Amino acid sequence: MDSSGKVKHDPRRDLPQADRLIRCVRDADPALASWAAAAGARATLRRAREALEAGPERPVSLSGLTDAALREARRLARGHPHRVVNATGVVLHTNLGRAPIAAGAAAAAAAAASTYTDLELDLGEGRRGDRLSAVADKLVLLSGAEAAHAVNNCAAALLLALDTLARGKEVIVSRGELVEIGGSFRIPEIVERAGVRLREVGTTNRTHPIDYERAIGPQTGALLKVHRSNFDLRGFTSEVGLETLRRIGASSGLPVIEDLGSGTLLEAPGLAPEGHAPSRLRLGADLVLFSADKLLGGPQAGIVLGRRTLVAAMRASPLDRALRLDKQTLAALDWTLAALLEGREQEIPTLRMLSLSEDELDARARSLAQRLCGCAASRLVVEIAAERAPLGGGSLPGVALETRVVRLRGAAGRISADGLAQALRSAEVPVIARVHEDAVLLDVRTLLPGDEEAIEAALRFAFAP
Ligand SMILES: *Cc1c(COP(=O)(O)O)cnc(C)c1O
């Protein structure tokens, strides 16, 4: 009641009952799973009720609620993660799942997942085997390292290395290398979680050998070098190279760990030499750690290469059990490493994308532009342009690759670039593109087989009546 004594109308009472809204959603899309229709309707009603409680009264139409509930229900019903087209040109896009693995690697993972396997069985001896030996053997062959190991991701590899080699002690890191990668990975936090004290040396832009030498004492457990994966330090800078770090470490009996982030096992055009893990070992790292789903082009995993005693100590740690790889990932990683050993790196999508020639990019751009002209010629201006795109995924900061894009612009202001990009993202197979100067740019470098057709379908969807 208000002050005049009248009963105030509660707009929440105008909202439909849940059952009614669920029925509307199911009528609108009979193919929708019933759990998703119900959950979508309930979530929509809850939000509408909260909005009415919080803000000024607004009329809520049943059709508006049905549309919102339908969207929510479809979102819930859709598998996750769901295929999208990466038309950003960013080869290693963390939000898009970094490296897509090779078709052969995916098939190996699927086979390992759906059958019994010799995961931990030595078939010759008939007794317990080692789940990691096949992958470790291949890593040793590819890198020349004394020993190798693999865990869940590079962050896990660093955690395990620090826990094993420096727990209760200090690890020395240059202030120029205390990086954050993708928000959830910060070197100081990982170090602390490993039960290791961080000893920062040098300054943001300059660190000298004497800084490390002065910091070393009985409390020191290891020297850590971290690759600046996602930014570039330029100007008045200096850092201590691996050769010098090894000399400093060796004189005090301390291991040098390098977190390489985006490491590679190949020396190939398009791959920066500073990421080549075997070279890092030769230069002086006792342990090199890197992600398998960055420039290696494999599944998510953290690769460890280095000295036999150090790798054995890591494998013997109880923490290793908590960080171990599952059989699907092992199968995909094993396939990827075999492809590298056999010189079949062109079957690995990441490596193939990085090695595309300008002629190949041109041909892809022409083919895509032709297809899109055919389906939206009256509504869009479709052009081919040369562009530069970053590599992404914490690799090669400051490096941009020469690439080709198909540029879409609404004819005579029919649709804005942001509007078009959003419509493409809402398609059945969403297309993720860049927007630049009121045009949508579709970079052909990162397209996979079948993506051209998906882009055409998304464009038709965007212009559907
Ligand atoms: C990407 C990156 C990591 C994290 O790797 P994950 O495999 O995602 O755990 C760690 N260190 C560096 C230097 C990186 O670039």
Tab-separated table of C-alpha atoms and ligand atoms in Angstrom:
chain	number	residue	atom	x	y	z
A	1	MET	CA	0.000	0.000	0.000
A	2	ASP	CA	1.149	3.554	-0.635
A	3	SER	CA	0.411	6.611	1.527
A	4	SER	CA	-2.985	7.165	-0.078
A	5	GLY	CA	-4.067	3.682	0.984
A	6	LYS	CA	-4.266	2.245	-2.529
A	7	VAL	CA	-2.732	-1.140	-3.222
A	8	LYS	CA	0.300	-0.481	-5.411
A	9	HIS	CA	0.417	-2.660	-8.494
A	10	ASP	CA	3.359	-5.061	-8.395
A	11	PRO	CA	4.648	-5.388	-11.988
A	12	ARG	CA	6.242	-8.721	-11.110
A	13	ARG	CA	2.751	-10.142	-11.056
A	14	ASP	CA	2.494	-9.461	-14.792
A	15	LEU	CA	5.270	-11.937	-15.508
A	16	PRO	CA	4.026	-15.252	-16.899
A	17	GLN	CA	4.238	-18.481	-14.922
A	18	ALA	CA	7.352	-20.518	-15.658
A	19	ASP	CA	5.329	-23.319	-17.279
A	20	ARG	CA	3.727	-20.897	-19.701
A	21	LEU	CA	7.052	-19.430	-20.791
A	22	ILE	CA	8.582	-22.906	-21.141
A	23	ARG	CA	5.689	-23.860	-23.433
A	24	CYS	CA	6.234	-20.729	-25.531
A	25	VAL	CA	9.930	-21.577	-25.889
A	26	ARG	CA	9.181	-25.155	-26.907
A	27	ASP	CA	6.549	-24.028	-29.411
A	28	ALA	CA	9.058	-21.613	-30.922
A	29	ASP	CA	11.693	-24.319	-31.294
A	30	PRO	CA	10.325	-27.851	-30.893
A	31	ALA	CA	13.774	-29.367	-31.545
A	32	LEU	CA	15.244	-27.752	-28.441
A	33	ALA	CA	16.163	-30.120	-25.575
A	34	SER	CA	13.506	-29.808	-22.872
A	35	TRP	CA	16.022	-29.283	-20.047
A	36	ALA	CA	17.453	-26.315	-21.934
A	37	ALA	CA	14.008	-24.831	-22.675
A	38	ALA	CA	13.084	-25.067	-18.991
A	39	ALA	CA	16.387	-23.703	-17.718
A	40	GLY	CA	16.364	-20.873	-20.291
A	41	ALA	CA	12.818	-19.850	-19.355
A	42	ARG	CA	13.508	-19.935	-15.613
A	43	ALA	CA	16.728	-17.929	-15.945
A	44	THR	CA	14.937	-15.335	-18.081
A	45	LEU	CA	12.105	-14.977	-15.574
A	46	ARG	CA	14.585	-14.648	-12.716
A	47	ARG	CA	16.404	-11.880	-14.539
A	48	ALA	CA	13.148	-10.090	-15.421
A	49	ARG	CA	12.060	-10.241	-11.771
A	50	GLU	CA	15.390	-8.864	-10.597
A	51	ALA	CA	15.240	-6.067	-13.177
A	52	LEU	CA	11.781	-5.081	-11.964
A	53	GLU	CA	12.958	-5.095	-8.355
A	54	ALA	CA	15.982	-2.981	-9.130
A	55	GLY	CA	14.770	-0.447	-11.644
A	56	PRO	CA	11.781	1.565	-12.723
A	57	GLU	CA	8.763	-0.408	-13.837
A	58	ARG	CA	8.829	-1.524	-17.439
A	59	PRO	CA	6.180	-3.440	-19.293
A	60	VAL	CA	7.425	-6.947	-20.142
A	61	SER	CA	5.855	-8.562	-23.181
A	62	LEU	CA	5.466	-12.305	-23.474
A	63	SER	CA	7.070	-12.291	-26.923
A	64	GLY	CA	10.058	-10.346	-25.615
A	65	LEU	CA	10.478	-12.833	-22.782
A	66	THR	CA	10.123	-15.758	-25.176
A	67	ASP	CA	12.847	-14.373	-27.434
A	68	ALA	CA	15.191	-13.884	-24.497
A	69	ALA	CA	14.416	-17.339	-23.093
A	70	LEU	CA	14.922	-18.920	-26.509
A	71	ARG	CA	18.335	-17.304	-26.853
A	72	GLU	CA	19.344	-18.472	-23.393
A	73	ALA	CA	18.000	-21.990	-24.024
A	74	ARG	CA	19.907	-22.278	-27.309
A	75	ARG	CA	23.075	-21.086	-25.606
A	76	LEU	CA	22.651	-23.758	-22.916
A	77	ALA	CA	21.815	-26.524	-25.380
A	78	ARG	CA	24.790	-25.835	-27.598
A	79	GLY	CA	27.817	-27.998	-26.839
A	80	HIS	CA	30.776	-26.245	-25.304
A	81	PRO	CA	33.345	-25.600	-26.599
A	82	HIS	CA	31.630	-25.212	-29.950
A	83	ARG	CA	33.292	-24.784	-33.340
A	84	VAL	CA	33.923	-21.218	-34.513
A	85	VAL	CA	35.697	-19.848	-37.568
A	86	ASN	CA	38.880	-17.975	-36.646
A	87	ALA	CA	39.023	-15.200	-39.237
A	88	THR	CA	41.144	-12.959	-37.008
A	89	GLY	CA	44.463	-14.055	-38.497
A	90	VAL	CA	45.779	-14.558	-34.959
A	91	VAL	CA	47.164	-18.090	-35.266
A	92	LEU	CA	47.382	-18.735	-31.521
A	93	HIS	CA	44.299	-17.064	-30.101
A	94	THR	CA	43.881	-17.933	-26.430
A	95	ASN	CA	40.144	-17.146	-26.435
A	96	LEU	CA	39.688	-19.438	-29.425
A	97	GLY	CA	41.506	-22.380	-27.863
A	98	ARG	CA	45.051	-21.716	-29.147
A	99	ALA	CA	46.351	-24.382	-31.552
A	100	PRO	CA	43.837	-26.548	-33.432
A	101	ILE	CA	45.479	-29.979	-33.507
A	102	ALA	CA	46.062	-31.975	-36.681
A	103	ALA	CA	43.255	-34.212	-37.938
A	104	GLY	CA	45.508	-37.217	-37.313
A	105	ALA	CA	46.191	-36.094	-33.745
A	106	ALA	CA	42.470	-35.648	-33.117
A	107	ALA	CA	41.762	-39.120	-34.508
A	108	ALA	CA	44.458	-40.609	-32.264
A	109	ALA	CA	42.924	-38.870	-29.248
A	110	ALA	CA	39.435	-40.098	-30.137
A	111	ALA	CA	40.679	-43.673	-30.565
A	112	ALA	CA	42.523	-43.588	-27.234
A	113	ALA	CA	39.437	-42.186	-25.545
A	114	SER	CA	36.943	-44.733	-26.798
A	115	THR	CA	38.923	-47.964	-26.473
A	116	TYR	CA	41.047	-49.699	-23.841
A	117	THR	CA	44.719	-48.961	-24.421
A	118	ASP	CA	48.152	-50.010	-23.192
A	119	LEU	CA	48.377	-46.661	-21.408
A	120	GLU	CA	50.240	-48.113	-18.432
A	121	LEU	CA	50.958	-51.643	-19.568
A	122	ASP	CA	54.244	-53.020	-20.838
A	123	LEU	CA	52.965	-55.500	-23.445
A	124	GLY	CA	56.301	-57.367	-23.715
A	125	GLU	CA	56.706	-57.988	-19.995
A	126	GLY	CA	53.022	-58.056	-19.168
A	127	ARG	CA	53.509	-55.742	-16.235
A	128	ARG	CA	52.930	-52.149	-15.354
A	129	GLY	CA	54.327	-49.717	-17.908
A	130	ASP	CA	55.035	-46.014	-18.021
A	131	ARG	CA	52.332	-43.782	-19.484
A	132	LEU	CA	54.834	-41.171	-20.485
A	133	SER	CA	57.714	-43.108	-21.993
A	134	ALA	CA	56.629	-42.926	-25.657
A	135	VAL	CA	56.177	-39.167	-25.577
A	136	ALA	CA	59.370	-38.669	-23.547
A	137	ASP	CA	61.380	-40.806	-26.014
A	138	LYS	CA	60.142	-38.739	-28.959
A	139	LEU	CA	60.846	-35.465	-27.180
A	140	VAL	CA	64.412	-36.617	-26.497
A	141	LEU	CA	64.875	-37.612	-30.153
A	142	LEU	CA	63.546	-34.258	-31.351
A	143	SER	CA	65.481	-32.089	-28.911
A	144	GLY	CA	68.672	-33.906	-28.017
A	145	ALA	CA	67.799	-33.305	-24.342
A	146	GLU	CA	69.065	-35.802	-21.740
A	147	ALA	CA	65.499	-36.357	-20.563
A	148	ALA	CA	61.949	-35.132	-21.124
A	149	HIS	CA	58.602	-35.007	-19.403
A	150	ALA	CA	55.136	-33.587	-20.041
A	151	VAL	CA	52.385	-32.359	-17.718
A	152	ASN	CA	49.082	-30.519	-18.048
A	153	ASN	CA	50.335	-27.148	-19.274
A	154	CYS	CA	53.330	-24.872	-19.042
A	155	ALA	CA	52.102	-23.303	-15.799
A	156	ALA	CA	51.994	-26.809	-14.268
A	157	ALA	CA	55.494	-27.531	-15.584
A	158	LEU	CA	56.810	-24.391	-13.891
A	159	LEU	CA	54.985	-25.192	-10.656
A	160	LEU	CA	56.433	-28.710	-10.639
A	161	ALA	CA	59.951	-27.524	-11.490
A	162	LEU	CA	59.978	-24.893	-8.749
A	163	ASP	CA	58.396	-27.202	-6.196
A	164	THR	CA	60.935	-29.929	-6.946
A	165	LEU	CA	64.079	-27.811	-7.190
A	166	ALA	CA	63.528	-24.844	-4.906
A	167	ARG	CA	60.797	-25.555	-2.373
A	168	GLY	CA	61.528	-23.683	0.876
A	169	LYS	CA	64.271	-21.741	-0.881
A	170	GLU	CA	64.562	-18.726	-3.143
A	171	VAL	CA	64.407	-18.483	-6.904
A	172	ILE	CA	66.127	-15.525	-8.534
A	173	VAL	CA	64.262	-13.746	-11.354
A	174	SER	CA	64.980	-10.507	-13.193
A	175	ARG	CA	62.432	-7.730	-12.595
A	176	GLY	CA	62.203	-7.442	-16.381
A	177	GLU	CA	60.751	-10.961	-16.531
A	178	LEU	CA	58.022	-10.910	-13.867
A	179	VAL	CA	55.346	-11.318	-16.476
A	180	GLU	CA	51.618	-11.852	-16.511
A	181	ILE	CA	50.217	-14.011	-19.278
A	182	GLY	CA	46.520	-13.905	-20.036
A	183	GLY	CA	45.466	-12.609	-16.631
A	184	SER	CA	45.503	-15.910	-14.782
A	185	PHE	CA	49.217	-16.665	-15.006
A	186	ARG	CA	51.571	-14.404	-13.096
A	187	ILE	CA	55.120	-15.479	-12.393
A	188	PRO	CA	55.199	-14.107	-8.798
A	189	GLU	CA	51.985	-15.959	-7.916
A	190	ILE	CA	53.131	-19.296	-9.362
A	191	VAL	CA	56.451	-18.968	-7.538
A	192	GLU	CA	54.665	-18.306	-4.254
A	193	ARG	CA	52.272	-21.232	-4.778
A	194	ALA	CA	55.242	-23.538	-5.259
A	195	GLY	CA	56.394	-22.648	-1.742
A	196	VAL	CA	59.340	-20.752	-3.154
A	197	ARG	CA	60.426	-17.224	-2.233
A	198	LEU	CA	60.826	-14.855	-5.146
A	199	ARG	CA	64.104	-12.952	-5.158
A	200	GLU	CA	63.756	-10.129	-7.670
A	201	VAL	CA	66.920	-8.676	-9.127
A	202	GLY	CA	67.775	-5.843	-11.506
A	203	THR	CA	65.258	-3.298	-12.748
A	204	THR	CA	62.391	-3.435	-15.223
A	205	ASN	CA	64.615	-2.488	-18.154
A	206	ARG	CA	68.112	-3.583	-17.125
A	207	THR	CA	69.514	-6.590	-15.296
A	208	HIS	CA	73.254	-7.391	-15.109
A	209	PRO	CA	75.247	-10.511	-14.175
A	210	ILE	CA	76.349	-8.848	-10.934
A	211	ASP	CA	72.670	-8.576	-9.866
A	212	TYR	CA	72.336	-12.362	-9.933
A	213	GLU	CA	75.778	-12.931	-8.371
A	214	ARG	CA	75.032	-10.649	-5.425
A	215	ALA	CA	71.668	-12.296	-4.750
A	216	ILE	CA	73.013	-15.847	-4.603
A	217	GLY	CA	73.412	-17.342	-1.130
A	218	PRO	CA	72.741	-20.501	0.846
A	219	GLN	CA	69.005	-19.811	0.534
A	220	THR	CA	69.050	-19.911	-3.293
A	221	GLY	CA	67.443	-22.915	-5.018
A	222	ALA	CA	67.470	-21.982	-8.694
A	223	LEU	CA	67.823	-19.233	-11.293
A	224	LEU	CA	64.725	-18.660	-13.398
A	225	LYS	CA	64.553	-17.022	-16.797
A	226	VAL	CA	61.140	-16.203	-18.251
A	227	HIS	CA	60.429	-15.430	-21.878
A	228	ARG	CA	58.610	-12.120	-22.347
A	229	SER	CA	55.954	-13.762	-24.451
A	230	ASN	CA	53.457	-10.990	-24.849
A	231	PHE	CA	55.377	-7.742	-24.806
A	232	ASP	CA	58.477	-6.234	-26.220
A	233	LEU	CA	61.113	-4.420	-24.177
A	234	ARG	CA	62.952	-1.794	-26.237
A	235	GLY	CA	65.250	1.151	-25.697
A	236	PHE	CA	67.773	1.326	-22.850
A	237	THR	CA	67.679	-2.329	-21.910
A	238	SER	CA	69.967	-5.187	-21.022
A	239	GLU	CA	69.366	-8.710	-19.891
A	240	VAL	CA	71.604	-11.572	-18.895
A	241	GLY	CA	71.859	-14.262	-21.576
A	242	LEU	CA	71.615	-17.974	-20.933
A	243	GLU	CA	75.350	-18.593	-21.414
A	244	THR	CA	76.157	-16.152	-18.626
A	245	LEU	CA	73.357	-17.422	-16.400
A	246	ARG	CA	74.638	-20.971	-16.753
A	247	ARG	CA	78.163	-19.831	-15.772
A	248	ILE	CA	76.774	-17.997	-12.729
A	249	GLY	CA	74.536	-20.938	-11.786
A	250	ALA	CA	77.227	-23.563	-12.295
A	251	SER	CA	79.710	-21.728	-10.080
A	252	SER	CA	77.237	-22.079	-7.200
A	253	GLY	CA	75.794	-25.455	-8.202
A	254	LEU	CA	72.395	-23.929	-9.073
A	255	PRO	CA	70.150	-25.069	-11.922
A	256	VAL	CA	68.950	-22.585	-14.550
A	257	ILE	CA	65.285	-23.022	-15.448
A	258	GLU	CA	63.894	-21.325	-18.524
A	259	ASP	CA	60.152	-20.791	-18.958
A	260	LEU	CA	60.025	-20.417	-22.712
A	261	GLY	CA	56.229	-20.290	-23.016
A	262	SER	CA	56.004	-20.583	-26.762
A	263	GLY	CA	58.753	-23.085	-27.507
A	264	THR	CA	59.416	-24.979	-30.705
A	265	LEU	CA	61.324	-28.105	-31.647
A	266	LEU	CA	61.869	-27.081	-35.267
A	267	GLU	CA	63.992	-24.403	-36.821
A	268	ALA	CA	61.743	-23.175	-39.595
A	269	PRO	CA	60.946	-19.934	-41.377
A	270	GLY	CA	58.332	-18.033	-39.426
A	271	LEU	CA	59.526	-19.471	-36.106
A	272	ALA	CA	61.739	-17.157	-34.034
A	273	PRO	CA	65.103	-18.701	-33.129
A	274	GLU	CA	64.788	-17.618	-29.486
A	275	GLY	CA	61.915	-20.066	-29.061
A	276	HIS	CA	63.887	-23.070	-30.321
A	277	ALA	CA	64.041	-25.264	-27.221
A	278	PRO	CA	67.017	-27.456	-28.254
A	279	SER	CA	69.114	-24.306	-28.786
A	280	ARG	CA	68.139	-23.036	-25.346
A	281	LEU	CA	69.397	-26.281	-23.809
A	282	ARG	CA	72.661	-26.016	-25.738
A	283	LEU	CA	73.076	-22.384	-24.676
A	284	GLY	CA	72.845	-23.247	-21.023
A	285	ALA	CA	69.376	-23.926	-19.641
A	286	ASP	CA	69.287	-26.975	-17.348
A	287	LEU	CA	65.518	-27.186	-17.797
A	288	VAL	CA	63.394	-25.698	-20.572
A	289	LEU	CA	59.611	-25.510	-20.175
A	290	PHE	CA	57.064	-24.651	-22.865
A	291	SER	CA	53.448	-25.099	-23.921
A	292	ALA	CA	52.514	-27.822	-26.401
A	293	ASP	CA	49.500	-25.859	-27.706
A	294	LYS	CA	51.388	-22.780	-28.832
A	295	LEU	CA	53.989	-22.925	-31.613
A	296	LEU	CA	54.407	-26.698	-31.298
A	297	GLY	CA	50.864	-26.957	-32.654
A	298	GLY	CA	49.812	-29.808	-30.373
A	299	PRO	CA	47.258	-30.356	-27.619
A	300	GLN	CA	47.334	-28.490	-24.303
A	301	ALA	CA	50.334	-29.755	-22.342
A	302	GLY	CA	53.488	-28.469	-20.669
A	303	ILE	CA	56.745	-29.859	-22.054
A	304	VAL	CA	59.819	-30.252	-19.865
A	305	LEU	CA	63.258	-30.853	-21.403
A	306	GLY	CA	66.584	-30.999	-19.623
A	307	ARG	CA	68.980	-32.752	-17.298
A	308	ARG	CA	68.272	-36.358	-16.430
A	309	THR	CA	68.566	-35.913	-12.659
A	310	LEU	CA	66.311	-32.858	-12.583
A	311	VAL	CA	63.626	-34.441	-14.799
A	312	ALA	CA	63.748	-37.646	-12.731
A	313	ALA	CA	63.271	-35.644	-9.526
A	314	MET	CA	60.255	-33.890	-11.027
A	315	ARG	CA	58.739	-37.198	-12.125
A	316	ALA	CA	59.206	-38.624	-8.634
A	317	SER	CA	57.336	-35.736	-7.005
A	318	PRO	CA	53.865	-36.445	-5.570
A	319	LEU	CA	52.761	-33.230	-7.262
A	320	ASP	CA	53.476	-34.856	-10.646
A	321	ARG	CA	50.521	-37.188	-10.126
A	322	ALA	CA	48.186	-34.224	-9.741
A	323	LEU	CA	49.477	-32.622	-12.933
A	324	ARG	CA	49.623	-35.676	-15.174
A	325	LEU	CA	48.334	-35.885	-18.713
A	326	ASP	CA	45.219	-37.836	-19.641
A	327	LYS	CA	45.241	-40.537	-22.321
A	328	GLN	CA	43.566	-38.448	-25.029
A	329	THR	CA	46.124	-35.670	-24.706
A	330	LEU	CA	48.986	-38.176	-24.623
A	331	ALA	CA	47.736	-39.780	-27.831
A	332	ALA	CA	47.402	-36.402	-29.593
A	333	LEU	CA	50.807	-35.254	-28.366
A	334	ASP	CA	52.435	-38.531	-29.393
A	335	TRP	CA	50.948	-38.204	-32.896
A	336	THR	CA	52.129	-34.589	-33.191
A	337	LEU	CA	55.686	-35.472	-32.129
A	338	ALA	CA	55.761	-38.401	-34.562
A	339	ALA	CA	54.682	-36.037	-37.360
A	340	LEU	CA	57.603	-33.743	-36.491
A	341	LEU	CA	60.038	-36.682	-36.458
A	342	GLU	CA	58.761	-37.773	-39.864
A	343	GLY	CA	58.951	-34.301	-41.433
A	344	ARG	CA	55.172	-34.086	-41.778
A	345	GLU	CA	54.896	-30.701	-40.067
A	346	GLN	CA	52.670	-29.429	-42.892
A	347	GLU	CA	49.939	-31.645	-41.416
A	348	ILE	CA	50.065	-29.586	-38.204
A	349	PRO	CA	47.647	-26.678	-38.742
A	350	THR	CA	49.609	-24.096	-36.722
A	351	LEU	CA	52.836	-24.776	-38.598
A	352	ARG	CA	51.034	-24.875	-41.920
A	353	MET	CA	49.348	-21.502	-41.259
A	354	LEU	CA	52.673	-19.938	-40.320
A	355	SER	CA	54.340	-21.186	-43.481
A	356	LEU	CA	51.680	-20.054	-45.991
A	357	SER	CA	53.271	-18.130	-48.862
A	358	GLU	CA	51.870	-14.861	-50.151
A	359	ASP	CA	50.751	-16.679	-53.294
A	360	GLU	CA	48.804	-19.192	-51.251
A	361	LEU	CA	47.267	-16.388	-49.174
A	362	ASP	CA	46.325	-14.552	-52.368
A	363	ALA	CA	44.660	-17.639	-53.774
A	364	ARG	CA	42.708	-18.180	-50.564
A	365	ALA	CA	41.600	-14.539	-50.479
A	366	ARG	CA	40.444	-14.645	-54.115
A	367	SER	CA	38.487	-17.825	-53.546
A	368	LEU	CA	36.762	-16.469	-50.433
A	369	ALA	CA	36.029	-13.061	-51.985
A	370	GLN	CA	34.461	-14.708	-55.030
A	371	ARG	CA	32.246	-16.895	-52.876
A	372	LEU	CA	31.090	-13.974	-50.722
A	373	CYS	CA	30.444	-11.703	-53.724
A	374	GLY	CA	28.103	-14.386	-54.991
A	375	CYS	CA	25.946	-14.321	-51.892
A	376	ALA	CA	25.883	-10.695	-50.825
A	377	ALA	CA	26.942	-8.607	-53.793
A	378	SER	CA	24.123	-6.100	-53.577
A	379	ARG	CA	24.559	-5.471	-49.864
A	380	LEU	CA	28.295	-5.501	-49.451
A	381	VAL	CA	31.451	-4.144	-50.974
A	382	VAL	CA	33.871	-7.074	-51.001
A	383	GLU	CA	37.580	-6.358	-51.500
A	384	ILE	CA	40.913	-8.090	-51.017
A	385	ALA	CA	43.614	-6.254	-49.078
A	386	ALA	CA	47.094	-6.847	-47.689
A	387	GLU	CA	47.329	-6.531	-43.898
A	388	ARG	CA	49.575	-7.440	-41.003
A	389	ALA	CA	48.402	-9.595	-38.101
A	390	PRO	CA	50.056	-10.554	-34.799
A	391	LEU	CA	50.762	-14.193	-34.014
A	392	GLY	CA	49.145	-14.165	-30.565
A	393	GLY	CA	49.136	-16.800	-27.861
A	394	GLY	CA	52.112	-15.352	-26.062
A	395	SER	CA	54.523	-15.811	-28.913
A	396	LEU	CA	56.818	-13.471	-30.782
A	397	PRO	CA	55.641	-10.123	-29.376
A	398	GLY	CA	56.147	-7.261	-31.771
A	399	VAL	CA	56.151	-9.601	-34.743
A	400	ALA	CA	53.321	-9.226	-37.247
A	401	LEU	CA	52.879	-11.448	-40.267
A	402	GLU	CA	52.145	-10.176	-43.737
A	403	THR	CA	48.729	-11.556	-44.563
A	404	ARG	CA	45.654	-11.178	-46.793
A	405	VAL	CA	42.143	-10.237	-45.769
A	406	VAL	CA	38.771	-10.084	-47.425
A	407	ARG	CA	37.280	-6.754	-46.434
A	408	LEU	CA	33.501	-6.437	-46.116
A	409	ARG	CA	31.780	-3.099	-45.980
A	410	GLY	CA	28.046	-2.495	-45.977
A	411	ALA	CA	26.975	-0.990	-49.317
A	412	ALA	CA	25.713	2.595	-48.884
A	413	GLY	CA	25.474	2.368	-45.113
A	414	ARG	CA	23.203	-0.669	-45.104
A	415	ILE	CA	24.902	-2.289	-42.157
A	416	SER	CA	27.653	-1.070	-39.842
A	417	ALA	CA	30.877	-3.034	-39.469
A	418	ASP	CA	30.163	-3.677	-35.788
A	419	GLY	CA	26.645	-4.812	-36.654
A	420	LEU	CA	27.940	-7.161	-39.321
A	421	ALA	CA	30.666	-8.570	-37.046
A	422	GLN	CA	28.071	-9.232	-34.381
A	423	ALA	CA	25.725	-10.929	-36.838
A	424	LEU	CA	28.575	-13.159	-38.041
A	425	ARG	CA	29.293	-14.126	-34.419
A	426	SER	CA	25.650	-15.118	-33.941
A	427	ALA	CA	25.579	-17.629	-36.803
A	428	GLU	CA	25.212	-21.370	-36.271
A	429	VAL	CA	28.982	-21.660	-36.774
A	430	PRO	CA	30.065	-18.273	-35.416
A	431	VAL	CA	32.652	-16.360	-37.435
A	432	ILE	CA	35.116	-14.286	-35.425
A	433	ALA	CA	36.535	-11.386	-37.419
A	434	ARG	CA	38.361	-8.119	-36.863
A	435	VAL	CA	36.738	-4.734	-37.342
A	436	HIS	CA	38.910	-1.943	-38.679
A	437	GLU	CA	37.882	1.454	-40.065
A	438	ASP	CA	34.240	0.546	-40.509
A	439	ALA	CA	34.991	-2.676	-42.338
A	440	VAL	CA	34.943	-6.314	-41.265
A	441	LEU	CA	38.244	-8.017	-42.054
A	442	LEU	CA	38.316	-11.758	-42.700
A	443	ASP	CA	41.926	-12.944	-42.503
A	444	VAL	CA	42.431	-16.032	-44.647
A	445	ARG	CA	45.602	-17.262	-42.914
A	446	THR	CA	43.750	-18.876	-40.014
A	447	LEU	CA	40.961	-20.530	-42.015
A	448	LEU	CA	40.637	-24.315	-41.772
A	449	PRO	CA	39.048	-26.717	-44.272
A	450	GLY	CA	35.304	-26.076	-44.415
A	451	ASP	CA	35.577	-22.545	-43.045
A	452	GLU	CA	34.850	-20.826	-46.380
A	453	GLU	CA	31.483	-22.573	-46.518
A	454	ALA	CA	30.804	-21.630	-42.874
A	455	ILE	CA	31.589	-17.963	-43.589
A	456	GLU	CA	29.206	-17.997	-46.539
A	457	ALA	CA	26.483	-19.533	-44.353
A	458	ALA	CA	27.113	-16.937	-41.643
A	459	LEU	CA	26.847	-14.128	-44.153
A	460	ARG	CA	23.576	-15.513	-45.501
A	461	PHE	CA	22.356	-15.703	-41.912
A	462	ALA	CA	23.417	-12.094	-41.293
A	463	PHE	CA	21.297	-10.937	-44.241
A	464	ALA	CA	18.417	-13.334	-43.701
A	465	PRO	CA	15.081	-11.506	-43.725
B	1	LIG	C1	51.901	-19.059	-22.313
B	1	LIG	C2	52.965	-19.021	-21.299
B	1	LIG	C3	52.826	-19.731	-20.103
B	1	LIG	C4	51.593	-20.491	-19.759
B	1	LIG	O1	51.466	-21.618	-20.542
B	1	LIG	P1	50.210	-22.600	-20.342
B	1	LIG	O2	50.554	-23.767	-21.201
B	1	LIG	O3	49.014	-21.852	-20.774
B	1	LIG	O4	50.151	-22.946	-18.909
B	1	LIG	C5	53.860	-19.677	-19.205
B	1	LIG	N1	54.958	-18.966	-19.442
B	1	LIG	C6	55.134	-18.266	-20.573
B	1	LIG	C7	56.395	-17.486	-20.762
B	1	LIG	C8	54.135	-18.273	-21.542
B	1	LIG	O5	54.282	-17.585	-22.673
